Short mmCIF file of C-alpha atoms in Angstrom, two decimals:
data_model
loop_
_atom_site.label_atom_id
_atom_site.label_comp_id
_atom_site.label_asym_id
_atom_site.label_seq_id
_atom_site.Cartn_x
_atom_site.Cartn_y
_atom_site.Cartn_z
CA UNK A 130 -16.48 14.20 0.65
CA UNK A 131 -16.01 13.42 4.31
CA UNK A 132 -12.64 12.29 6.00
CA UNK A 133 -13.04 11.14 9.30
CA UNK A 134 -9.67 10.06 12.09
CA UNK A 135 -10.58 8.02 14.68
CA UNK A 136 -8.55 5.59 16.75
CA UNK A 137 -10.25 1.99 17.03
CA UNK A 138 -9.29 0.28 20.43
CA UNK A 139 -9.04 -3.76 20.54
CA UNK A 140 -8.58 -5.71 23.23
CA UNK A 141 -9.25 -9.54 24.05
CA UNK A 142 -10.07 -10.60 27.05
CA UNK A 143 -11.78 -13.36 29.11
CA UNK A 144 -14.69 -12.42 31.53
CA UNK A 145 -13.55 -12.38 35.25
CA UNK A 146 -9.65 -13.53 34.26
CA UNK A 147 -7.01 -12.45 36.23
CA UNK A 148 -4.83 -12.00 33.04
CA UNK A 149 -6.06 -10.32 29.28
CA UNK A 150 -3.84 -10.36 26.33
CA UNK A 151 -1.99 -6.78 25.17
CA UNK A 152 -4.84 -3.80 24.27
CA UNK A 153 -3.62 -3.64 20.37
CA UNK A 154 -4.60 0.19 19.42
CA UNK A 155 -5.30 0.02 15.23
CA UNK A 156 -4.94 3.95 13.51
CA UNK A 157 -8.19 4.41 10.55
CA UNK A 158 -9.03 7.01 8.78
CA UNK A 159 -12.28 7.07 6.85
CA UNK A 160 -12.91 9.01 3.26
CA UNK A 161 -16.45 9.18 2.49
CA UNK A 162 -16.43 9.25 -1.40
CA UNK A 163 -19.77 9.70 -2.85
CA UNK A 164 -22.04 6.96 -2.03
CA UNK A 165 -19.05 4.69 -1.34
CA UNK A 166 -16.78 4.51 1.82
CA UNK A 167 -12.45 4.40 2.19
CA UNK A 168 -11.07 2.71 5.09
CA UNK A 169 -7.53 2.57 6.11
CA UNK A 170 -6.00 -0.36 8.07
CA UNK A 171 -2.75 -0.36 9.59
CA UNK A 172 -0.95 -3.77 8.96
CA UNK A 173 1.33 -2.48 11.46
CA UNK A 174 5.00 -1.20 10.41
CA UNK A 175 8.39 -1.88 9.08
CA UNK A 176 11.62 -1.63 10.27
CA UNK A 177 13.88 -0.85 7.37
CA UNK A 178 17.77 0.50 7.26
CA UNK A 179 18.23 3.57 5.70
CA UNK A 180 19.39 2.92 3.23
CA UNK A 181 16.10 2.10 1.67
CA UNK A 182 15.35 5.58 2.34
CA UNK A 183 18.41 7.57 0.36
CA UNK A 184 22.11 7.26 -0.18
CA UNK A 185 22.02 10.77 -1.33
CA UNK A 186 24.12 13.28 0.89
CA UNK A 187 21.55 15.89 0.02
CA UNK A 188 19.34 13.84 1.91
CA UNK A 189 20.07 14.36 5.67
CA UNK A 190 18.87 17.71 5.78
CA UNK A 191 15.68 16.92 4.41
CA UNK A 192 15.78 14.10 7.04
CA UNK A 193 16.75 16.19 10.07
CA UNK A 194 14.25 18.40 9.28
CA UNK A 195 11.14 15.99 10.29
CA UNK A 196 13.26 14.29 13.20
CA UNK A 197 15.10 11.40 11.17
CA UNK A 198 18.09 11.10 12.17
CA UNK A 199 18.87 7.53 13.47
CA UNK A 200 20.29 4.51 11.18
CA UNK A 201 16.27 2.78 10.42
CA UNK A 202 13.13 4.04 9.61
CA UNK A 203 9.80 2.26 10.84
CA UNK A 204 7.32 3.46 7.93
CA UNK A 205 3.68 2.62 8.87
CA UNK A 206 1.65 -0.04 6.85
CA UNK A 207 -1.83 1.32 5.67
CA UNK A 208 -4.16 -0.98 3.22
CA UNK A 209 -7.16 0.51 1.83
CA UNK A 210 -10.52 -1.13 2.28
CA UNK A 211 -13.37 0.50 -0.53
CA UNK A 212 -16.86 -0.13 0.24
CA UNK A 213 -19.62 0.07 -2.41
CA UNK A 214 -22.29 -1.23 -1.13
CA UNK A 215 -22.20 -3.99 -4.08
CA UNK A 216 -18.01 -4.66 -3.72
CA UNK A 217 -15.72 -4.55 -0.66
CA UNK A 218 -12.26 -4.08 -2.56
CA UNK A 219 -9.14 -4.48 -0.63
CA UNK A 220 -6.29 -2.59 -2.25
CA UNK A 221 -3.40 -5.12 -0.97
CA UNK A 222 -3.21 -7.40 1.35
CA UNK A 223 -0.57 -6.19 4.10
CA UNK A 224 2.85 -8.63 5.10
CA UNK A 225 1.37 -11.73 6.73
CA UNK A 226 3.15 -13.35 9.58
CA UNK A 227 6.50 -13.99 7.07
CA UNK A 228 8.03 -10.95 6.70
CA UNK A 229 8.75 -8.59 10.16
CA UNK A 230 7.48 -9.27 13.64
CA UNK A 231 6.36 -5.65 13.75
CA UNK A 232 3.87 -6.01 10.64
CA UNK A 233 0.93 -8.83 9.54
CA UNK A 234 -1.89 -6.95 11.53
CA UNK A 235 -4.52 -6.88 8.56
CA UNK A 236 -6.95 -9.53 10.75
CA UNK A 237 -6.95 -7.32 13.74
CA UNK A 238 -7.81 -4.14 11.65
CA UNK A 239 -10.49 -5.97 10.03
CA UNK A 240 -11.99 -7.28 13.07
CA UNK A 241 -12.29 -3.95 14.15
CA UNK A 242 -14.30 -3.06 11.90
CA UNK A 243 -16.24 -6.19 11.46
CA UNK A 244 -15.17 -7.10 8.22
CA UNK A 245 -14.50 -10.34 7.61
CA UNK A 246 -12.18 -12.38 4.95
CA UNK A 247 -15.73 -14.08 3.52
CA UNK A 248 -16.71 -10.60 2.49
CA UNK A 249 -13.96 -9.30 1.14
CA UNK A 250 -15.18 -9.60 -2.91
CA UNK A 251 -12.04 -8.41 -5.12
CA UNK A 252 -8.42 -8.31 -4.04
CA UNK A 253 -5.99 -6.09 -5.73
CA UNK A 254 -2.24 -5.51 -5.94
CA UNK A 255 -0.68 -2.36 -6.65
CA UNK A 256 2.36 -4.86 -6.82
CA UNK A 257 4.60 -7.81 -5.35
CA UNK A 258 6.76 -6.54 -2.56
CA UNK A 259 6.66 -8.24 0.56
CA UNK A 260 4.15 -6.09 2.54
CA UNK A 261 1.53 -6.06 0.03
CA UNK A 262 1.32 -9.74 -1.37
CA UNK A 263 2.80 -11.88 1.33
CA UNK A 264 -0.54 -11.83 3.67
CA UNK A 265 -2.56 -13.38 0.70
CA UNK A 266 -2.24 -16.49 1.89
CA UNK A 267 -3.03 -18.73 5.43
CA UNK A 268 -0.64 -21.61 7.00
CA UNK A 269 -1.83 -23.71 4.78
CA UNK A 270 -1.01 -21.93 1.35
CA UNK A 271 -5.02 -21.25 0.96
CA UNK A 272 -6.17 -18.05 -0.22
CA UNK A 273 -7.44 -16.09 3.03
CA UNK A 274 -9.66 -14.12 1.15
CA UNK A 275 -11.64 -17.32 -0.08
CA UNK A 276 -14.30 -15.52 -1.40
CA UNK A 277 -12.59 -12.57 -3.85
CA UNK A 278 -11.53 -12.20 -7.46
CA UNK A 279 -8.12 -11.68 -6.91
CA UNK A 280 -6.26 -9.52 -9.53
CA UNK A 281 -2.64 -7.77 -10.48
CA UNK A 282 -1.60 -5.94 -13.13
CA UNK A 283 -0.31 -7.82 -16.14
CA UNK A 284 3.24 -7.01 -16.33
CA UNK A 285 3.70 -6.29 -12.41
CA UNK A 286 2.52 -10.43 -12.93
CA UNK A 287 4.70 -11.71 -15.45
CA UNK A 288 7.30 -10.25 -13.64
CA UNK A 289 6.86 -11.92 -10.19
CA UNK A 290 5.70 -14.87 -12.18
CA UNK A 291 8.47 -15.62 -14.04
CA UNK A 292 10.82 -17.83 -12.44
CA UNK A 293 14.38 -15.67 -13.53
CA UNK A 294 13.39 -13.14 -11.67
CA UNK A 295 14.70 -14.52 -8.63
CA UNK A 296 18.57 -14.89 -10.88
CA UNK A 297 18.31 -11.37 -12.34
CA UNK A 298 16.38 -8.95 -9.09
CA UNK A 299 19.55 -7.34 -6.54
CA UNK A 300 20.09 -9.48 -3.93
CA UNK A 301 18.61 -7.60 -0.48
CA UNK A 302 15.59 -8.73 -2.73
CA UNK A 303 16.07 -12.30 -3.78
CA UNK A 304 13.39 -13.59 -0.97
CA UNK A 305 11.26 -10.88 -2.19
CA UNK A 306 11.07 -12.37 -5.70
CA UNK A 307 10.85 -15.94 -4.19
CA UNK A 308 8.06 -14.88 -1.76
CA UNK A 309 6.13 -14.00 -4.66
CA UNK A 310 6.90 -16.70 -7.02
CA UNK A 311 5.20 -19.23 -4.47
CA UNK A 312 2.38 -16.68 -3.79
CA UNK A 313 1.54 -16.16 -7.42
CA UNK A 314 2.21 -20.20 -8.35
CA UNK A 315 -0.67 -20.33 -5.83
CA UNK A 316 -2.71 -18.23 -6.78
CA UNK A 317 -2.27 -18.22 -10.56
CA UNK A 318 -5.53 -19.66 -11.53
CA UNK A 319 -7.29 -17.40 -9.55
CA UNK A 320 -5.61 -13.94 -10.71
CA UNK A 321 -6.70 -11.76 -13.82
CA UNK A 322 -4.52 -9.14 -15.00
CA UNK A 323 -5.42 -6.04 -16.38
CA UNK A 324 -3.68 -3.07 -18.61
CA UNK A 325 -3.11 0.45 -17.61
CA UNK A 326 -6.14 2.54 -17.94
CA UNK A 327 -8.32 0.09 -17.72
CA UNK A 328 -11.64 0.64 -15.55
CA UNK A 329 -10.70 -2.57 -13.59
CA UNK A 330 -14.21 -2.46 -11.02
CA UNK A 331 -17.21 0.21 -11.75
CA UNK A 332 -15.65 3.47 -11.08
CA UNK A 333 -12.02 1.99 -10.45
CA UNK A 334 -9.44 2.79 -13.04
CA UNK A 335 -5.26 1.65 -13.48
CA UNK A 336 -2.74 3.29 -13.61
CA UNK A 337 0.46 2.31 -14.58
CA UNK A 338 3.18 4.22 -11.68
CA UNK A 339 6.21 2.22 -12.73
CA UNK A 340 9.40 2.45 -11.07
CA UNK A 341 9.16 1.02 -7.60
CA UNK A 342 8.87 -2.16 -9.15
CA UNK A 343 8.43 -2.49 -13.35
CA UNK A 344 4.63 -2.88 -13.39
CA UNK A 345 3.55 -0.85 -10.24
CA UNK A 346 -0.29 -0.15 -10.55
CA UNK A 347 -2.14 2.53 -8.67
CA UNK A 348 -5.10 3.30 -8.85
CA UNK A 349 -8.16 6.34 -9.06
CA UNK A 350 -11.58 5.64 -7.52
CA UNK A 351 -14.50 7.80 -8.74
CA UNK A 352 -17.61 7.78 -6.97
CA UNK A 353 -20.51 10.14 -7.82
CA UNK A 354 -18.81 13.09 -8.15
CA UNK A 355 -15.80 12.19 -5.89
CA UNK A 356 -12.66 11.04 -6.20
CA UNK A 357 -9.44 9.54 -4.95
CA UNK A 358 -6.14 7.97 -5.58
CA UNK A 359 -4.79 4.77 -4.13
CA UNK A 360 -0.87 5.33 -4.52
CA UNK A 361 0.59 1.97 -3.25
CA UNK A 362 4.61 2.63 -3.29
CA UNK A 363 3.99 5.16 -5.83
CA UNK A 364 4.82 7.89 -2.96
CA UNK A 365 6.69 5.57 -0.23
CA UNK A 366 7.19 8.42 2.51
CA UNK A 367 5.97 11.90 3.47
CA UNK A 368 9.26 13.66 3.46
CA UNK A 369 11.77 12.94 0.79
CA UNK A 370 9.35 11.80 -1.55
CA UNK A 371 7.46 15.35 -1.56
CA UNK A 372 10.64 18.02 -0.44
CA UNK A 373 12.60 16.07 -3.14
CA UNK A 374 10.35 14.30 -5.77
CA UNK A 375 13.54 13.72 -8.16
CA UNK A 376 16.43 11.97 -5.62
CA UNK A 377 16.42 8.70 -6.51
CA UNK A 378 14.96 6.11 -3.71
CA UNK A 379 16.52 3.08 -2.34
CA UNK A 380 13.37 1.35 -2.00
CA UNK A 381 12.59 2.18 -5.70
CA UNK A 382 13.95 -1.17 -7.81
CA UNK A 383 14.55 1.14 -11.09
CA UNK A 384 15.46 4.62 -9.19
CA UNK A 385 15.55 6.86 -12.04
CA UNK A 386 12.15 5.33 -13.35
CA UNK A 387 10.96 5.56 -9.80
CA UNK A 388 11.61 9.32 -9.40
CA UNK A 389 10.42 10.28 -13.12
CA UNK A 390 6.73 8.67 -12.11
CA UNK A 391 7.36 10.27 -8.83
CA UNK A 392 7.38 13.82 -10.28
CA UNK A 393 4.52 13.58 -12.84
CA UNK A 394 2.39 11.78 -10.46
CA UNK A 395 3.00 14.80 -7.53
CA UNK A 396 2.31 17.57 -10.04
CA UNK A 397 -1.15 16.06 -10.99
CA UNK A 398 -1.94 15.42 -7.81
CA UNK A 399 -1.64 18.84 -6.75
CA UNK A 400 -3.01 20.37 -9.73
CA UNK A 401 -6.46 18.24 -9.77
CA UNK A 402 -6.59 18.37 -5.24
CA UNK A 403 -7.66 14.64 -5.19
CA UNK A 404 -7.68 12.86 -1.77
CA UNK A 405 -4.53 10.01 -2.00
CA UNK A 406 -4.70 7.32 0.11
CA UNK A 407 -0.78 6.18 0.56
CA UNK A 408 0.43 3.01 1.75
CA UNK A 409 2.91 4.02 3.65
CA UNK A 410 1.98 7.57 4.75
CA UNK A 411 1.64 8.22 8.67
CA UNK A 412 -1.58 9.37 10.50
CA UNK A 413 -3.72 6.72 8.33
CA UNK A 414 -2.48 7.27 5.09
CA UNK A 415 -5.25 10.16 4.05
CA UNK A 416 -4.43 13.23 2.69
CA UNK A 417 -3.20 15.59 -0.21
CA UNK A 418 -0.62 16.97 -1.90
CA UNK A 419 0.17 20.62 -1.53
CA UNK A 420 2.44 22.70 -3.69
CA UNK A 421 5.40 24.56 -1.47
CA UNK A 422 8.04 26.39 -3.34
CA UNK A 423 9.79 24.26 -5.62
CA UNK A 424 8.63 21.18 -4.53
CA UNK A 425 5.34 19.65 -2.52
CA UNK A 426 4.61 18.58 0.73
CA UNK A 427 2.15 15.99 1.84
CA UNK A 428 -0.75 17.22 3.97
CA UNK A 429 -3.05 14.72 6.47
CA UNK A 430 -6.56 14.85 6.45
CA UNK A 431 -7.91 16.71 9.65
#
């Protein structure tokens, strides 16, 4: 297995102009898994209040302690691109241009790679919220990635799919639930659902991580004799989420549900030493989970 950082550099500009448009700088990391290749691509960031971190006085110090102190946090965006050789999986699609200003950068990260929407062969969703679904489709309510199988777990699906869910989610997420009623309306000939466990792609397997939503998916990628887990929102940040596994989060729709995954996923993680690949983990998203005392911490790729 071999993890490499780099930083890709992007610019556009017109031969002999007086005037180029902003040099956009795109974070990767790359996990070489077996015969197959991981790529990260930042979709850019969010802005978000805190209180979709914690309400929890117990909190702060944890907070203080890696520099986050102020009333928002501006978590990083990081979709995972898996690379075959026969599929080129994309595990979520990023925010598109609906959600914030600050994320929807999916194109540019692709283009730096020179991967294009034609070859992208399977989509899939770890689950509905905003900044994975909402970049599925272009102005014109077409599927961007015209060429994929595009597929969700089953009750993550039903859930978004069914039109009460708007009535009966909280209401800072009411435009999340409509965002993804027209998205999956869309796309709903065009989606197959799958189970937990099930070995979804050769060498891809589901697993149900409910909590952060009631039919969050991630996902374990074997290759050879490699291996790796694609977390989604399973793990939302490197600091509470590891220091203190059990306090409920606020970005977690079913917070006690949330945390309980939380644990059990953390202690496997760190008992078997496979890779994760987190959505919205800094430095590119690559890296592992580390016992320290009572708790864990999360630990970038080098």
């Amino acid at each position: 297995m071999k993890f490499t950082r780099r930083t890709i550099l992007r610019g556009a500009m017109a031969a002999g102009a007086m005037t180029a448009l902003p040099r956009m700088t795109f974070a990767a990391n790359t996990l070489e898994l077996g015969a197959a290749r991981i790529d990260t691509l930042s979709d850019g960031n969010l802005i978000l209040p805190m209180g979709f971190v914690s309400s929890d006085p117990a909190a702060k110090p944890i907070l203080e302690e890696y520099g986050i102190t102020g009333p928002q946090v501006e978590p990083p965006c990081n979709v995972t691109l898996y690379r075959d050789g026969t599929n080129t999986v994309l595990f979520d699609v990023g925010a598109g241009p609906d959600f914030m200003p600050t994320a929807g950068k999916i194109m540019e990260a692709m283009d730096a790679l020179e991967v294009a929407p034609e070859d992208v062969t399977h989509v899939v969703f770890t689950h509905g919220h905003p900044d994975h679904l909402w970049g599925v489709l272009d102005d014109f309510d077409e599927p961007i990635f015209f060429n994929a199988a595009h597929m969700m777990g089953k009750d993550e699906f039903d859930y978004w799919r069914d039109p009460d869910t708007v009535n009966t989610i909280d209401d800072g997420r009411k435009t999340f639930a409509a965002g993804a009623l027209r998205r999956l309306e869309t796309l709903e000939d065009q989606i197959a659902t799958f189970g937990d466990g099930e070995e979804i792609l050769p060498g891809i397997a589901a697993r149900m991580t409910p909590g952060h939503t009631p039919g969050h998916m991630s996902f374990e990628i074997r290759n050879g004799n490699s291996s790796a887990f694609v977390t989604g929102d399973a793990i939302v940040n490197h600091y509470l989420a590891f220091a203190a596994p059990a306090m409920a989060s606020g970005s977690d729709q079913d917070p006690d549900l949330g945390a309980k995954t939380r644990v059990a996923l953390l202690d496997q993680l760190a008992s078997e030493k496979m890779p994760i690949i987190g959505f919205h983990l800094p430095e590119g998203g690559v890296g592992h989970v580390e016992r320290k005392d009572d708790a864990y911490r999360y630990v970038p790729e080098a």
